[in-house]
């Protein structure tokens, strides 16, 4: 235990307000500000909806993946934390997010055989220093005791999706991914991991490529999604 404490020192301050805490990542006050997706959610994309079933967008367009699960709405505190995690090198947020993601995945009871992170292009990876989706996937691998494979490679450095409309996002990621380590996904159910589900264009392209290379079924876990994404 002493050795583990040296490697992974106990959290002593809230990751949001920096108030001293005994255990965990958040003080009680900040924890109460997290916006969980509770109640009804689309049974495909996982976005919160006001009824049971499938949202209009999924009914009209569908997705290449079978289902997504996100513990949080992409709003407020969670949105800020994801920004810090993704762009400001706060890698310690990975285990915090993964705790909630793992609980959500367990409740879905999916038959997952392998975990696959959405990859960054080498240029973007060199700029950022790490792939936030891979950090999440590794943490999920530990918690779910499921092998993680870097089975996808981004072969084209695409424009950031943030400012693009849905159709532009779809075109932007076409042909951007290829499979490596094919033997790790053939005939297996894959859990594709990313930070946020917006339109789902990137996740669809990744799922499509995995299935074209004989992955059996593709499920998705993300930190957050929202009604208007």
PDB file of C-alpha atoms in Angstrom, residues 17-178:
ATOM      1  CA  UNK A  17     -12.758  24.140  -6.379  1.00  0.00           C
ATOM      2  CA  UNK A  18      -9.507  22.830  -4.816  1.00  0.00           C
ATOM      3  CA  UNK A  19     -11.122  22.514  -1.373  1.00  0.00           C
ATOM      4  CA  UNK A  20      -9.396  19.941   0.823  1.00  0.00           C
ATOM      5  CA  UNK A  21     -11.131  16.537   0.801  1.00  0.00           C
ATOM      6  CA  UNK A  22     -10.377  13.236   2.487  1.00  0.00           C
ATOM      7  CA  UNK A  23     -11.121  10.857  -0.403  1.00  0.00           C
ATOM      8  CA  UNK A  24     -12.271  10.852  -4.004  1.00  0.00           C
ATOM      9  CA  UNK A  25     -12.056  13.622  -6.570  1.00  0.00           C
ATOM     10  CA  UNK A  26     -14.817  16.070  -5.641  1.00  0.00           C
ATOM     11  CA  UNK A  27     -16.169  17.801  -2.592  1.00  0.00           C
ATOM     12  CA  UNK A  28     -19.867  17.236  -1.897  1.00  0.00           C
ATOM     13  CA  UNK A  29     -20.802  20.705  -3.140  1.00  0.00           C
ATOM     14  CA  UNK A  30     -19.081  20.313  -6.513  1.00  0.00           C
ATOM     15  CA  UNK A  31     -20.321  16.746  -6.922  1.00  0.00           C
ATOM     16  CA  UNK A  32     -23.879  18.053  -6.669  1.00  0.00           C
ATOM     17  CA  UNK A  33     -23.258  20.276  -9.728  1.00  0.00           C
ATOM     18  CA  UNK A  34     -22.516  17.351 -12.050  1.00  0.00           C
ATOM     19  CA  UNK A  35     -25.284  16.855 -14.588  1.00  0.00           C
ATOM     20  CA  UNK A  36     -25.880  13.143 -15.013  1.00  0.00           C
ATOM     21  CA  UNK A  37     -28.021  11.716 -17.783  1.00  0.00           C
ATOM     22  CA  UNK A  38     -30.888  10.259 -15.819  1.00  0.00           C
ATOM     23  CA  UNK A  39     -34.282   9.036 -16.905  1.00  0.00           C
ATOM     24  CA  UNK A  40     -35.006   8.446 -20.576  1.00  0.00           C
ATOM     25  CA  UNK A  41     -32.241   8.406 -23.143  1.00  0.00           C
ATOM     26  CA  UNK A  42     -32.165   7.398 -26.813  1.00  0.00           C
ATOM     27  CA  UNK A  43     -31.590   3.650 -27.020  1.00  0.00           C
ATOM     28  CA  UNK A  44     -29.006   4.157 -29.778  1.00  0.00           C
ATOM     29  CA  UNK A  45     -27.041   7.407 -29.332  1.00  0.00           C
ATOM     30  CA  UNK A  46     -27.713   7.694 -25.594  1.00  0.00           C
ATOM     31  CA  UNK A  47     -28.718  11.360 -25.687  1.00  0.00           C
ATOM     32  CA  UNK A  48     -31.320  12.443 -23.108  1.00  0.00           C
ATOM     33  CA  UNK A  49     -34.875  12.479 -24.471  1.00  0.00           C
ATOM     34  CA  UNK A  50     -38.318  13.010 -22.933  1.00  0.00           C
ATOM     35  CA  UNK A  51     -39.740   9.581 -23.771  1.00  0.00           C
ATOM     36  CA  UNK A  52     -38.747   5.936 -24.062  1.00  0.00           C
ATOM     37  CA  UNK A  53     -37.313   4.794 -27.389  1.00  0.00           C
ATOM     38  CA  UNK A  54     -35.211   6.271 -30.179  1.00  0.00           C
ATOM     39  CA  UNK A  55     -34.564   9.943 -30.943  1.00  0.00           C
ATOM     40  CA  UNK A  56     -35.699  11.365 -34.337  1.00  0.00           C
ATOM     41  CA  UNK A  57     -32.131  11.738 -35.609  1.00  0.00           C
ATOM     42  CA  UNK A  58     -31.288   8.077 -34.984  1.00  0.00           C
ATOM     43  CA  UNK A  59     -34.614   6.975 -36.509  1.00  0.00           C
ATOM     44  CA  UNK A  60     -33.865   8.962 -39.667  1.00  0.00           C
ATOM     45  CA  UNK A  61     -30.136   8.419 -40.061  1.00  0.00           C
ATOM     46  CA  UNK A  62     -29.109   5.563 -37.779  1.00  0.00           C
ATOM     47  CA  UNK A  63     -25.553   4.853 -36.691  1.00  0.00           C
ATOM     48  CA  UNK A  64     -22.820   2.374 -37.505  1.00  0.00           C
ATOM     49  CA  UNK A  65     -22.426   1.553 -33.810  1.00  0.00           C
ATOM     50  CA  UNK A  66     -25.068  -0.391 -31.908  1.00  0.00           C
ATOM     51  CA  UNK A  67     -25.387   1.818 -28.817  1.00  0.00           C
ATOM     52  CA  UNK A  68     -23.628   4.620 -26.944  1.00  0.00           C
ATOM     53  CA  UNK A  69     -23.639   5.186 -23.202  1.00  0.00           C
ATOM     54  CA  UNK A  70     -22.558   8.456 -21.551  1.00  0.00           C
ATOM     55  CA  UNK A  71     -22.825   9.112 -17.818  1.00  0.00           C
ATOM     56  CA  UNK A  72     -22.914  12.917 -18.184  1.00  0.00           C
ATOM     57  CA  UNK A  73     -24.600  15.660 -20.146  1.00  0.00           C
ATOM     58  CA  UNK A  74     -22.115  17.850 -21.997  1.00  0.00           C
ATOM     59  CA  UNK A  75     -22.877  20.990 -20.050  1.00  0.00           C
ATOM     60  CA  UNK A  76     -21.640  23.215 -17.252  1.00  0.00           C
ATOM     61  CA  UNK A  77     -19.006  21.728 -14.973  1.00  0.00           C
ATOM     62  CA  UNK A  78     -18.582  18.552 -17.029  1.00  0.00           C
ATOM     63  CA  UNK A  79     -18.007  20.543 -20.220  1.00  0.00           C
ATOM     64  CA  UNK A  80     -15.340  22.600 -18.456  1.00  0.00           C
ATOM     65  CA  UNK A  81     -13.650  19.490 -17.045  1.00  0.00           C
ATOM     66  CA  UNK A  82     -13.544  17.828 -20.458  1.00  0.00           C
ATOM     67  CA  UNK A  83     -11.945  20.974 -21.886  1.00  0.00           C
ATOM     68  CA  UNK A  84      -9.299  20.909 -19.165  1.00  0.00           C
ATOM     69  CA  UNK A  85      -8.687  17.216 -19.757  1.00  0.00           C
ATOM     70  CA  UNK A  86      -8.494  17.524 -23.524  1.00  0.00           C
ATOM     71  CA  UNK A  87      -6.632  20.782 -24.056  1.00  0.00           C
ATOM     72  CA  UNK A  88      -4.855  21.712 -20.815  1.00  0.00           C
ATOM     73  CA  UNK A  89      -2.980  18.484 -20.059  1.00  0.00           C
ATOM     74  CA  UNK A  90      -4.964  17.589 -16.932  1.00  0.00           C
ATOM     75  CA  UNK A  91      -4.490  13.866 -17.463  1.00  0.00           C
ATOM     76  CA  UNK A  92      -5.456  13.105 -13.880  1.00  0.00           C
ATOM     77  CA  UNK A  93      -9.084  13.605 -14.929  1.00  0.00           C
ATOM     78  CA  UNK A  94      -8.985  10.322 -16.889  1.00  0.00           C
ATOM     79  CA  UNK A  95      -9.545   8.049 -13.869  1.00  0.00           C
ATOM     80  CA  UNK A  96     -12.261  10.392 -12.573  1.00  0.00           C
ATOM     81  CA  UNK A  97     -14.224  10.157 -15.819  1.00  0.00           C
ATOM     82  CA  UNK A  98     -13.492   6.441 -16.206  1.00  0.00           C
ATOM     83  CA  UNK A  99     -15.017   5.621 -12.817  1.00  0.00           C
ATOM     84  CA  UNK A 100     -18.403   6.880 -14.016  1.00  0.00           C
ATOM     85  CA  UNK A 101     -18.003   5.473 -17.528  1.00  0.00           C
ATOM     86  CA  UNK A 102     -17.180   2.017 -16.180  1.00  0.00           C
ATOM     87  CA  UNK A 103     -20.252   2.025 -13.945  1.00  0.00           C
ATOM     88  CA  UNK A 104     -22.416   3.030 -16.910  1.00  0.00           C
ATOM     89  CA  UNK A 105     -20.963   0.310 -19.153  1.00  0.00           C
ATOM     90  CA  UNK A 106     -21.460  -2.347 -16.479  1.00  0.00           C
ATOM     91  CA  UNK A 107     -25.145  -1.438 -16.231  1.00  0.00           C
ATOM     92  CA  UNK A 108     -25.540  -1.954 -19.999  1.00  0.00           C
ATOM     93  CA  UNK A 109     -24.272  -5.531 -19.649  1.00  0.00           C
ATOM     94  CA  UNK A 110     -22.817  -5.513 -23.161  1.00  0.00           C
ATOM     95  CA  UNK A 111     -20.800  -8.566 -24.309  1.00  0.00           C
ATOM     96  CA  UNK A 112     -17.537  -6.625 -24.771  1.00  0.00           C
ATOM     97  CA  UNK A 113     -14.409  -8.495 -25.869  1.00  0.00           C
ATOM     98  CA  UNK A 114     -12.009  -5.640 -26.606  1.00  0.00           C
ATOM     99  CA  UNK A 115     -11.746  -1.892 -25.922  1.00  0.00           C
ATOM    100  CA  UNK A 116     -10.631   0.415 -28.756  1.00  0.00           C
ATOM    101  CA  UNK A 117      -9.849   4.148 -28.356  1.00  0.00           C
ATOM    102  CA  UNK A 118     -10.597   6.651 -31.112  1.00  0.00           C
ATOM    103  CA  UNK A 119      -7.105   7.572 -32.373  1.00  0.00           C
ATOM    104  CA  UNK A 120      -5.460  10.941 -32.949  1.00  0.00           C
ATOM    105  CA  UNK A 121      -3.340  11.630 -36.001  1.00  0.00           C
ATOM    106  CA  UNK A 122       0.390  11.683 -35.272  1.00  0.00           C
ATOM    107  CA  UNK A 123       0.586  15.440 -35.890  1.00  0.00           C
ATOM    108  CA  UNK A 124      -2.205  16.147 -33.369  1.00  0.00           C
ATOM    109  CA  UNK A 125      -0.739  13.626 -30.935  1.00  0.00           C
ATOM    110  CA  UNK A 126       2.661  15.324 -31.082  1.00  0.00           C
ATOM    111  CA  UNK A 127       1.021  18.711 -30.458  1.00  0.00           C
ATOM    112  CA  UNK A 128      -1.087  17.551 -27.502  1.00  0.00           C
ATOM    113  CA  UNK A 129       1.317  15.008 -26.054  1.00  0.00           C
ATOM    114  CA  UNK A 130      -1.340  12.360 -25.427  1.00  0.00           C
ATOM    115  CA  UNK A 131      -4.594  10.962 -26.773  1.00  0.00           C
ATOM    116  CA  UNK A 132      -7.366  11.654 -24.270  1.00  0.00           C
ATOM    117  CA  UNK A 133      -9.475   8.800 -25.673  1.00  0.00           C
ATOM    118  CA  UNK A 134      -6.633   6.341 -25.159  1.00  0.00           C
ATOM    119  CA  UNK A 135      -6.219   7.477 -21.545  1.00  0.00           C
ATOM    120  CA  UNK A 136      -9.922   6.838 -20.968  1.00  0.00           C
ATOM    121  CA  UNK A 137      -9.750   3.466 -22.732  1.00  0.00           C
ATOM    122  CA  UNK A 138      -6.794   2.346 -20.598  1.00  0.00           C
ATOM    123  CA  UNK A 139      -8.606   3.306 -17.409  1.00  0.00           C
ATOM    124  CA  UNK A 140     -11.703   1.426 -18.578  1.00  0.00           C
ATOM    125  CA  UNK A 141      -9.551  -1.576 -19.414  1.00  0.00           C
ATOM    126  CA  UNK A 142      -8.326  -1.686 -15.807  1.00  0.00           C
ATOM    127  CA  UNK A 143     -11.803  -1.292 -14.348  1.00  0.00           C
ATOM    128  CA  UNK A 144     -13.599  -3.722 -16.657  1.00  0.00           C
ATOM    129  CA  UNK A 145     -10.722  -6.204 -16.940  1.00  0.00           C
ATOM    130  CA  UNK A 146     -11.002  -6.154 -20.739  1.00  0.00           C
ATOM    131  CA  UNK A 147      -8.060  -5.971 -23.133  1.00  0.00           C
ATOM    132  CA  UNK A 148      -7.436  -2.625 -24.843  1.00  0.00           C
ATOM    133  CA  UNK A 149      -6.230  -2.651 -28.448  1.00  0.00           C
ATOM    134  CA  UNK A 150      -4.986   0.314 -30.458  1.00  0.00           C
ATOM    135  CA  UNK A 151      -6.689  -1.340 -33.403  1.00  0.00           C
ATOM    136  CA  UNK A 152      -7.469   1.924 -35.188  1.00  0.00           C
ATOM    137  CA  UNK A 153      -5.030   4.351 -36.756  1.00  0.00           C
ATOM    138  CA  UNK A 154      -5.899   7.817 -38.048  1.00  0.00           C
ATOM    139  CA  UNK A 155      -4.245   8.070 -41.460  1.00  0.00           C
ATOM    140  CA  UNK A 156      -5.412  11.578 -42.318  1.00  0.00           C
ATOM    141  CA  UNK A 157      -5.035  14.685 -40.140  1.00  0.00           C
ATOM    142  CA  UNK A 158      -8.608  15.939 -40.357  1.00  0.00           C
ATOM    143  CA  UNK A 159      -9.826  19.436 -39.557  1.00  0.00           C
ATOM    144  CA  UNK A 160     -11.260  19.742 -36.054  1.00  0.00           C
ATOM    145  CA  UNK A 161     -14.951  18.822 -36.047  1.00  0.00           C
ATOM    146  CA  UNK A 162     -15.993  21.534 -33.585  1.00  0.00           C
ATOM    147  CA  UNK A 163     -17.056  24.253 -36.048  1.00  0.00           C
ATOM    148  CA  UNK A 164     -18.450  21.917 -38.736  1.00  0.00           C
ATOM    149  CA  UNK A 165     -22.077  21.052 -39.466  1.00  0.00           C
ATOM    150  CA  UNK A 166     -23.192  17.427 -39.451  1.00  0.00           C
ATOM    151  CA  UNK A 167     -22.761  16.814 -43.206  1.00  0.00           C
ATOM    152  CA  UNK A 168     -19.352  18.498 -43.136  1.00  0.00           C
ATOM    153  CA  UNK A 169     -18.314  16.334 -40.172  1.00  0.00           C
ATOM    154  CA  UNK A 170     -19.248  13.177 -42.053  1.00  0.00           C
ATOM    155  CA  UNK A 171     -17.249  14.216 -45.119  1.00  0.00           C
ATOM    156  CA  UNK A 172     -14.346  15.379 -42.956  1.00  0.00           C
ATOM    157  CA  UNK A 173     -13.700  11.935 -41.447  1.00  0.00           C
ATOM    158  CA  UNK A 174     -14.367   9.747 -44.489  1.00  0.00           C
ATOM    159  CA  UNK A 175     -11.390   7.505 -45.100  1.00  0.00           C
ATOM    160  CA  UNK A 176      -9.559   8.942 -42.079  1.00  0.00           C
ATOM    161  CA  UNK A 177      -9.152   5.624 -40.238  1.00  0.00           C
ATOM    162  CA  UNK A 178      -7.597   2.249 -40.910  1.00  0.00           C
TER     163      UNK A 178
END
